[in-house]
Coordinates of C-alpha atoms in Angstrom, one line a residue:
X591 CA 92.6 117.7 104.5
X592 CA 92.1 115.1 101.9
X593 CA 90.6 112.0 102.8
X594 CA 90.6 108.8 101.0
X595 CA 87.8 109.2 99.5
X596 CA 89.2 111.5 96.9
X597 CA 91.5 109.1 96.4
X598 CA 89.2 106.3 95.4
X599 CA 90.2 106.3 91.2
X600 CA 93.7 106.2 92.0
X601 CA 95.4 103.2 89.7
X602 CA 97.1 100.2 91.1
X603 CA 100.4 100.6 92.3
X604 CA 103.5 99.0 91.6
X605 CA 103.2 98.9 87.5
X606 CA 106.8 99.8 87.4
X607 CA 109.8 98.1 89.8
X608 CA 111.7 100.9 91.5
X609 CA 115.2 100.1 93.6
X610 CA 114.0 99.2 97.4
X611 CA 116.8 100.2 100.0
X612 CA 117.2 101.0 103.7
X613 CA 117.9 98.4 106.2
X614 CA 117.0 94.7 106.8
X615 CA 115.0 94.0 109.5
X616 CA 113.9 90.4 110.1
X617 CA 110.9 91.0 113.1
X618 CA 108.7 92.7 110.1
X619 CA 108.6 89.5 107.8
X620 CA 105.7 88.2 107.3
X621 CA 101.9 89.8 105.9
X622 CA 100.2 92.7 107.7
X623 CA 97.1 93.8 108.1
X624 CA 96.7 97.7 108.0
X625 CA 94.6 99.9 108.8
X626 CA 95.3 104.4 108.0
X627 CA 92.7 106.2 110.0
X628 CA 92.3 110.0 108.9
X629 CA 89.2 112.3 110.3
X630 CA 87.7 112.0 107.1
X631 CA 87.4 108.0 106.8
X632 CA 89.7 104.6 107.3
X633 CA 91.0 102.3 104.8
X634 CA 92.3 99.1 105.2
X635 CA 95.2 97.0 103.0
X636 CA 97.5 94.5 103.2
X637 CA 101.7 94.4 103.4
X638 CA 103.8 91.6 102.4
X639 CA 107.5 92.4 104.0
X640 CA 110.0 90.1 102.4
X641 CA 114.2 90.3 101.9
X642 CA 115.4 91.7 98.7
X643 CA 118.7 90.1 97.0
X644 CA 120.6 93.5 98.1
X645 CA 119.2 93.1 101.7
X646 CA 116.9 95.5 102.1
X647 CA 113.5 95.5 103.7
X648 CA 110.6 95.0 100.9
X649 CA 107.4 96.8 102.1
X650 CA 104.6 95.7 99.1
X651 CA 101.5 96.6 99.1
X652 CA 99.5 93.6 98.1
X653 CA 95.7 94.5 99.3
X654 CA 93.3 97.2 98.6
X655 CA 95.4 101.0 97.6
X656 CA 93.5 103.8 97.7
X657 CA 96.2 106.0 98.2
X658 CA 98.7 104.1 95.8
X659 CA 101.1 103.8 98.1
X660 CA 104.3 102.3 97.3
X661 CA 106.8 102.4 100.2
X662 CA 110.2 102.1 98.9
X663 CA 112.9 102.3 102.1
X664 CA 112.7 100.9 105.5
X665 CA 115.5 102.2 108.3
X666 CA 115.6 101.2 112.0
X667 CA 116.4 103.5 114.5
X668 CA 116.7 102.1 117.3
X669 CA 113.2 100.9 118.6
X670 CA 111.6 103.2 115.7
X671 CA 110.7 101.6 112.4
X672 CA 110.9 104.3 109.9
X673 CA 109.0 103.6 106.0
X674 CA 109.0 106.1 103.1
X675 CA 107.9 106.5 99.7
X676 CA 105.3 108.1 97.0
X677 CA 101.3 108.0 97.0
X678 CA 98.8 109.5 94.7
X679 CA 98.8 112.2 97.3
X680 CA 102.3 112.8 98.1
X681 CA 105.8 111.5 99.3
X682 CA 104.3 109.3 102.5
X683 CA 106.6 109.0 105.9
X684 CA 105.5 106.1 108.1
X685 CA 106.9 105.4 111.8
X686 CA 106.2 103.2 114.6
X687 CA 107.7 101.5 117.3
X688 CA 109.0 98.6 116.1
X689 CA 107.2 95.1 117.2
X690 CA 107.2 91.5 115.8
X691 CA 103.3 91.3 116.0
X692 CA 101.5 95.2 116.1
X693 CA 103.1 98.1 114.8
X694 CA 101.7 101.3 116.0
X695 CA 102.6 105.0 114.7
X696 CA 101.5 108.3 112.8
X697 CA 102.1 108.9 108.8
X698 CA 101.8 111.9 106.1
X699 CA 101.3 111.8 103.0
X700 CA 101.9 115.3 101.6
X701 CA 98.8 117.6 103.2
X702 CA 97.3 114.2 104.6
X703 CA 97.8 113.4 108.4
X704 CA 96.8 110.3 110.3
X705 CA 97.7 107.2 112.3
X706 CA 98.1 103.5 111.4
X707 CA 98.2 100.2 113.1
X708 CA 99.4 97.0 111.7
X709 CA 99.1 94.0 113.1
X710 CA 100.7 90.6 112.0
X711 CA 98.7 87.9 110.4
X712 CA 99.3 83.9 110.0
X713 CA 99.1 82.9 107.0
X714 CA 102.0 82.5 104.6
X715 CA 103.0 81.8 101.0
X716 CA 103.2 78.3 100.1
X717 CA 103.5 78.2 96.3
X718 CA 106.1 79.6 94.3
X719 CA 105.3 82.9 92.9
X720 CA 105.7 81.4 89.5
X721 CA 102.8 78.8 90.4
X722 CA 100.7 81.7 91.3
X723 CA 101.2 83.7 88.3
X724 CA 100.2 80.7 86.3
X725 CA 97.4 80.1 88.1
X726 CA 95.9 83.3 88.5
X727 CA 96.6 84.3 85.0
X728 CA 94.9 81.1 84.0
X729 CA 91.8 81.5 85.8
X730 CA 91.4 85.3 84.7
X731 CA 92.0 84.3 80.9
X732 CA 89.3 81.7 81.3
X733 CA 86.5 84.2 82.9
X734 CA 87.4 87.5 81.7
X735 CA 83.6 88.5 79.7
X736 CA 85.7 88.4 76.4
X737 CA 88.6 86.8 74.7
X738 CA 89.3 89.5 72.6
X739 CA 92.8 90.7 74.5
X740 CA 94.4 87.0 74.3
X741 CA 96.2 87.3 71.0
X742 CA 99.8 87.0 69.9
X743 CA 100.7 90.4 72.1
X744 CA 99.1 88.6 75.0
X745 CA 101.2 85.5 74.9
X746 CA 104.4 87.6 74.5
X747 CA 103.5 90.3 77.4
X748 CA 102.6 87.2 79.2
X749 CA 105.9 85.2 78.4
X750 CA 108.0 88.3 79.2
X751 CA 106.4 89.0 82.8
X752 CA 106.1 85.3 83.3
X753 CA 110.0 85.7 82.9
X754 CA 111.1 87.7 85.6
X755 CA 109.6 85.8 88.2
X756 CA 111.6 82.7 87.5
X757 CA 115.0 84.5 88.4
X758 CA 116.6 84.1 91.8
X759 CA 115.0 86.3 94.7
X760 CA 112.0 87.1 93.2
X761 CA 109.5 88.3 95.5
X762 CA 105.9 88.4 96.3
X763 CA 106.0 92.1 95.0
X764 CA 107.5 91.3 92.2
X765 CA 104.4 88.7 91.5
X766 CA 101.7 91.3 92.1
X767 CA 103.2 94.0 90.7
X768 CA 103.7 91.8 87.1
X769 CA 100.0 90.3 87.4
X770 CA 98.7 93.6 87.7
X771 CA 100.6 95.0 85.5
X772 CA 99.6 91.9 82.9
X773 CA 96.0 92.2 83.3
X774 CA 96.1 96.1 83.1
X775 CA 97.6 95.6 79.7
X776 CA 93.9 94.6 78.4
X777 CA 92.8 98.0 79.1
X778 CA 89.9 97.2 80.9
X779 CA 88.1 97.8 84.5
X780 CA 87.2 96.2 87.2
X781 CA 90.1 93.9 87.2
X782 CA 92.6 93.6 89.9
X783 CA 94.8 91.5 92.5
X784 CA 94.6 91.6 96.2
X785 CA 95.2 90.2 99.5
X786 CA 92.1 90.7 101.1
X787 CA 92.6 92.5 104.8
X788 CA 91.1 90.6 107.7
X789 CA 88.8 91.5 108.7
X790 CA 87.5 92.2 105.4
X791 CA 88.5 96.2 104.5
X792 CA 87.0 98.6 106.9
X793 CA 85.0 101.1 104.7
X794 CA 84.8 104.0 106.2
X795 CA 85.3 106.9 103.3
X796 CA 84.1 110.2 104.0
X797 CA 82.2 110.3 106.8
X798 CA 79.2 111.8 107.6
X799 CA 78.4 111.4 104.5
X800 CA 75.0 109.2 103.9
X801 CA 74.4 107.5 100.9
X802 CA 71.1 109.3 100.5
X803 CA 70.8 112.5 101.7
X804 CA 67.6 115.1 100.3
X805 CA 66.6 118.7 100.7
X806 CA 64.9 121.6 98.9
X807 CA 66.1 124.3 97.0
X808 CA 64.3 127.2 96.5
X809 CA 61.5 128.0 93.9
X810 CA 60.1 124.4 94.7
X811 CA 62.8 122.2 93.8
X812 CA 64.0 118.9 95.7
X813 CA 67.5 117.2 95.6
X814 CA 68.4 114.1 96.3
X815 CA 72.3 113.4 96.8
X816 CA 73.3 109.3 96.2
X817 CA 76.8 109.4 97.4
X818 CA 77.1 105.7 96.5
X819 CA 74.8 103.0 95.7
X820 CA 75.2 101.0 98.5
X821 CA 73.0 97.5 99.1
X822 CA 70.8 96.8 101.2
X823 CA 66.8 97.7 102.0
X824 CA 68.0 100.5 104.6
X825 CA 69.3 102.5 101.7
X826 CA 66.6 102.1 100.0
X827 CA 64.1 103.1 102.7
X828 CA 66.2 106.4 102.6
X829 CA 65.4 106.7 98.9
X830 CA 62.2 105.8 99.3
X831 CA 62.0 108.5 102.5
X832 CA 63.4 111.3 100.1
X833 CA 61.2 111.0 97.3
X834 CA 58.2 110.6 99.5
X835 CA 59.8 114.1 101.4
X836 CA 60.0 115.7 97.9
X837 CA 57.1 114.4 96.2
X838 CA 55.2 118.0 96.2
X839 CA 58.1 119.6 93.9
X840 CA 58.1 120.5 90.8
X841 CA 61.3 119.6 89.9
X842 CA 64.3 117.5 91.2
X843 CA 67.8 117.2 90.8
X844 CA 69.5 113.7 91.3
X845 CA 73.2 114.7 92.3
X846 CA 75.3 111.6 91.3
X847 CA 78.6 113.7 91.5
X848 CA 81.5 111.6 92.8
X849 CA 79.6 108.4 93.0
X850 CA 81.8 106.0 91.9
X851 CA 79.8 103.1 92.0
X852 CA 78.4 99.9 93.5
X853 CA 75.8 97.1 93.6
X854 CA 72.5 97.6 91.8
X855 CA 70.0 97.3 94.5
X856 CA 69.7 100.7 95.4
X857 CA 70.0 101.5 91.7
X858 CA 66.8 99.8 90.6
X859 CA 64.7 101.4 93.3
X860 CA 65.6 104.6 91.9
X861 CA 64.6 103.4 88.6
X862 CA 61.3 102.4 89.9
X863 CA 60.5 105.8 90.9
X864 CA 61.2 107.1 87.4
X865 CA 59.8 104.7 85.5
X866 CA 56.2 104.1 85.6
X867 CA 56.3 100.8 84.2
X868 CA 58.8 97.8 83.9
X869 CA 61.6 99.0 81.5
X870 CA 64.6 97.5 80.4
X871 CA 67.0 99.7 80.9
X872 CA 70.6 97.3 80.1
X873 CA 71.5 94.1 79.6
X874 CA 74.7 92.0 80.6
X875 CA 76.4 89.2 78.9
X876 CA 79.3 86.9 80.3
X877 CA 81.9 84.6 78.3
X878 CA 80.1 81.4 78.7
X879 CA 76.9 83.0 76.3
X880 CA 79.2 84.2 73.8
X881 CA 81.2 81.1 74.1
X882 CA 77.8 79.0 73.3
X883 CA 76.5 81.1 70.7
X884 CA 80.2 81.3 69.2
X885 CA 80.2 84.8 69.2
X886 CA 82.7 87.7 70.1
X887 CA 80.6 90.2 71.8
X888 CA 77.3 90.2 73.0
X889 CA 76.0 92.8 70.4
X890 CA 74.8 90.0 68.0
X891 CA 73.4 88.0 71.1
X892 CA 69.7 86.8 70.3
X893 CA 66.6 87.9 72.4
X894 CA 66.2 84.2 73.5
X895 CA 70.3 84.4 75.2
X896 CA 68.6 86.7 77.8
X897 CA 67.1 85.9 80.9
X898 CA 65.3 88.9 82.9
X899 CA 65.9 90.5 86.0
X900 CA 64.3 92.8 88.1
X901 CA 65.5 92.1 91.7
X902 CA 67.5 94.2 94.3
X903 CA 69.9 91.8 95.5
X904 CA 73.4 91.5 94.3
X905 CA 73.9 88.0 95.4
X906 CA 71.0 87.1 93.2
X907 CA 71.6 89.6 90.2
X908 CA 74.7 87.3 90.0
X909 CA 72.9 83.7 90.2
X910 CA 71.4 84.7 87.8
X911 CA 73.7 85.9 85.7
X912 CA 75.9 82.9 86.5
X913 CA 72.7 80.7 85.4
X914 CA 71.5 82.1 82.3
X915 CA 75.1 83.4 80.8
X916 CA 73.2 86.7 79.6
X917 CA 70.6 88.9 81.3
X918 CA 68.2 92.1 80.9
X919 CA 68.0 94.5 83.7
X920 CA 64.1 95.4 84.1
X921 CA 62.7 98.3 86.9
X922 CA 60.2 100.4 87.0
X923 CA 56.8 100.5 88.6
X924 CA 57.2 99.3 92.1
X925 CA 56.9 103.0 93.7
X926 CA 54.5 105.8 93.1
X927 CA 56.2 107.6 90.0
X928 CA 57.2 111.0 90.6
X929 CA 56.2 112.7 87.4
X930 CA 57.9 116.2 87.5
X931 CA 61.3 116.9 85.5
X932 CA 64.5 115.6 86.4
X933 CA 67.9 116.9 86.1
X934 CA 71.1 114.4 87.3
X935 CA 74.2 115.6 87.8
X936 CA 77.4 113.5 86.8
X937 CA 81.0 114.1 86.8
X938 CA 84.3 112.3 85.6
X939 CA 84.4 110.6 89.0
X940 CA 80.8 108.8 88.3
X941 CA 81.8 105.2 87.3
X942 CA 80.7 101.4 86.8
X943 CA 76.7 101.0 88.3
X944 CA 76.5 105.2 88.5
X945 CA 77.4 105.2 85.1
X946 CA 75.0 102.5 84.0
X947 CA 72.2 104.1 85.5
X948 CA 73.2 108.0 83.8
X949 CA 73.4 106.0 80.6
X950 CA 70.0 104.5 80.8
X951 CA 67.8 107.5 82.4
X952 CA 69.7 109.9 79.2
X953 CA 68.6 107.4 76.4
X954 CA 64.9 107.0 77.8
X955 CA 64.7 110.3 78.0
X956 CA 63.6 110.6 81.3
X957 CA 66.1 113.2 82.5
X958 CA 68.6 115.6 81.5
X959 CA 72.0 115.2 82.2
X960 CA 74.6 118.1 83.7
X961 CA 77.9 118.1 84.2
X962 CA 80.7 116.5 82.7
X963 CA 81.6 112.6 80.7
X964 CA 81.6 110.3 83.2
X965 CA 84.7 107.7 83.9
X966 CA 83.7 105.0 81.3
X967 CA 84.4 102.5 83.6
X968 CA 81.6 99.9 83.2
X969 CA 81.7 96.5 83.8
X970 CA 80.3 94.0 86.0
X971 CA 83.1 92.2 88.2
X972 CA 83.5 89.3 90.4
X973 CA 86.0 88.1 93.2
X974 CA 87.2 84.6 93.2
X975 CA 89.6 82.5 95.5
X976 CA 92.6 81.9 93.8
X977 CA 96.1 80.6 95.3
X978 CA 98.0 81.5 98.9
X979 CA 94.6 83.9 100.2
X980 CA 94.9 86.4 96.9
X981 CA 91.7 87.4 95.5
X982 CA 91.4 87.8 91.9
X983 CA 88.7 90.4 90.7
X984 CA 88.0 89.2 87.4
X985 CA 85.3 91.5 84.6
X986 CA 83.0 88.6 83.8
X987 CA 80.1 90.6 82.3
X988 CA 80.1 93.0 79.6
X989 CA 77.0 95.9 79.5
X990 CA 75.2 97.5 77.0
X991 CA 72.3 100.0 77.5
X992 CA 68.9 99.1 76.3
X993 CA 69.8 101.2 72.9
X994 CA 73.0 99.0 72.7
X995 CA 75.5 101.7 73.9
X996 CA 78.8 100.8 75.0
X997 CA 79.8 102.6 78.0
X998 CA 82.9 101.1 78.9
X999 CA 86.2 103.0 77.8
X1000 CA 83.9 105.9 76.7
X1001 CA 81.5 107.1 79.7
X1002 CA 78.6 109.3 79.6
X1003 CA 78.6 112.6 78.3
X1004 CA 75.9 114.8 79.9
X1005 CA 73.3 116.8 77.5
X1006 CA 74.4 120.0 78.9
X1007 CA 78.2 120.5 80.2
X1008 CA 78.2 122.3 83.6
X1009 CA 81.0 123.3 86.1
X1010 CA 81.4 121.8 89.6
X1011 CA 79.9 122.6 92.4
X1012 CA 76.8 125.1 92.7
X1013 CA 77.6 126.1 88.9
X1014 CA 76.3 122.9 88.5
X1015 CA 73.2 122.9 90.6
X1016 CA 72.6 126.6 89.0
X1017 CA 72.0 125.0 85.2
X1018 CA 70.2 122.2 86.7
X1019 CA 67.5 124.2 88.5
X1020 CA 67.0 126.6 86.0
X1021 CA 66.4 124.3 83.4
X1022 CA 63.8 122.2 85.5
X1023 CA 62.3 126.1 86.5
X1024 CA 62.4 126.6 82.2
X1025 CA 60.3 123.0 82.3
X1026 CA 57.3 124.4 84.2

């Protein structure tokens, strides 16, 4: 059975409208919180249920969609409440008995099989929809890391979109499916628009899965799987507790495979075990340095923009970011090196801090790369407030690796292309055995 976190790269939903039918039924208006519980994980989101024009039931998706679902008819039968339409992995069929305040009930979605509960929330909409296009557009042209996508194309895109919220009936869906769909027109990552669940989004993905997990191979070779780069000094203690486990090797492979990402901390103690010294291994750059250096992109940035950081914490990574408008990423040193050859493994499912880190141990050097190009999905992000409860992730910082590679929109290819699974553990090995 798949679980959501296979399902993790799927794109936004609603970029296109699609006719909504079924019945009216007035108890479901309002926002939902939701959570889908399969064995493998849960995942929370967010519904908005509103009246469309035709008077149907409008079921929209508005918080985090892993599974892209998009449910487009609602029917009442009887006490049942009865919710249909297409995800990334297949038609979906919801039902529960229906309730004013907690909706409680089974779903598929093609192979997938699970339960869901829903439960009613407070808050409401209190701006028009136009007033929050305006205002959430405005805020993201004003901190996205570059102003490059805000030419004549934008303003008409913009103006178009803008457009079909002002006729009669439109909807909150219509309002996050056009602001999506407006700043997915830039063609970059780590930019979206949410309703944040409450409590915040139950991660769950995958379980019994670690973020660190080690063993040896045979012929005196370690692994060390990093499922995700999670924060936090636990998850480094693991990382710490692996290499210390496998320090006796004579080779190690570093299986990145599916990691799709996260916050740097547990990044930069892996470099420090690498490294044997402090080495800058990328920088970032936000709008406000280019803005004061008048600039376009951070490539002609001078040494003096840059500030230096070397930290673990994410909260602080992006103080000082905030701060200094630029910054240089330094680790290294701070753990016993381990000296023996290293192979990583990356796939096209490796993305934003997993990517940054392949990019940086290939051009040192320091290790060789198997597999295939990674996502090219590599930028540094923020959430901000903006109006009626949405969040607004927002790409404030651009990257470059220390050689001034760009890794955004073109990923990282590995040095030797390998298959999945133990194919890929196969080349890895015997390389590092070919090392001795």
């Amino acid at each position: 059975m798949a679980g959501f976190g296979a399902l993790a790269l799927a794109g936004p939903a609603m970029a296109t409208a699609r006719q909504i039918t079924g019945d009216w039924i007035p108890e479901l208006a309002g926002r939902w919180d939701v959570t889908f519980t399969v064995p493998q994980g849960d995942a929370a989101t967010v519904w908005v249920v509103e009246q469309t024009l035709s008077g149907a039931t409008s079921v929209a998706t508005v918080g985090p969609n892993p599974m892209a679902l998009a449910l487009r008819e609602t029917r009442r039968d009887g006490s049942t409440v009865r919710m249909s339409g297409p995800t990334s992995a297949g038609e979906a069929v919801l039902e529960a008995r229906l309730s004013s305040r907690v909706l409680q009930g089974r779903f598929t979605a093609g192979a997938m099989r699970g339960t869901f509960v829903a439960t009613k929330r407070s808050d409401v909409r209190t701006h028009t929809v136009v007033e929050m296009f305006d205002q959430t557009i405005g805020t993201f042209e004003e901190v996205l890391f570059t102003p490059a996508p805000f030419d004549a194309a934008w303003a008409a895109r913009k103006a178009e979109l803008r457009a079909t919220l002002e006729i009669e009936g439109a909807t909150e869906r219509d309002l996050v499916r056009v602001v999506r769909t407006l700043i997915a027109s830039t063609g970059l990552s780590h930019n979206d628009y949410t309703l944040e669940p409450r409590p915040p989004i139950v991660v769950d993905v995958e379980r019994g899965e670690p973020a660190v997990a080690w063993r040896r191979l045979s012929d005196g070779v370690g692994l060390v799987r990093i499922a995700s780069f999670v924060e936090g000094p636990e998850a480094r203690q693991l990382l710490d507790d692996a290499f210390a486990d496998l320090a006796d090797t004579h080779g190690l492979v570093v299986d990145l495979r599916g990691n799709s990402g996260g916050n740097l901390g547990l990044a930069m103690r892996l470099g420090d075990w690498l490294f044997p010294e402090q080495t800058m291994v990328g920088s970032f750059a936000t709008r406000r340095a280019l803005d004061v250096a008048g600039l376009a992109t951070m490539d002609a940035l001078p040494g003096e923009a840059f500030d230096t950081f070397g930290g673990y914490d994410v909260a602080a990574f992006q103080d000082a970011l905030t701060h200094a408008g630029a910054v240089r990423i330094a680790t290294g040193g701070r753990a016993p090196t381990y000296e023996a050859p290293v192979a990583v493994l990356i796939d096209n499912r490796c993305a934003s801090t997993t990517e940054a880190m392949a990019a940086v141990i290939k051009e040192s050097g320091r290790a060789r790369l198997f597999g295939a190009t990674t996502a090219g999905r590599m930028l540094s992000s923020r959430r901000l407030p903006v109006m009626d409860g949405y969040t607004l992730r927002v790409a404030y910082a651009d990257f470059r690796t220390s050689g001034g590679a760009v890794v955004e929109g073109v990923g990282v290819a590995p040095d030797e292309i390998a298959g999945a699974g133990d194919a890929a553990v196969r080349a890895a090995t015997g390389w590092l055995r070919s090392q001795r």
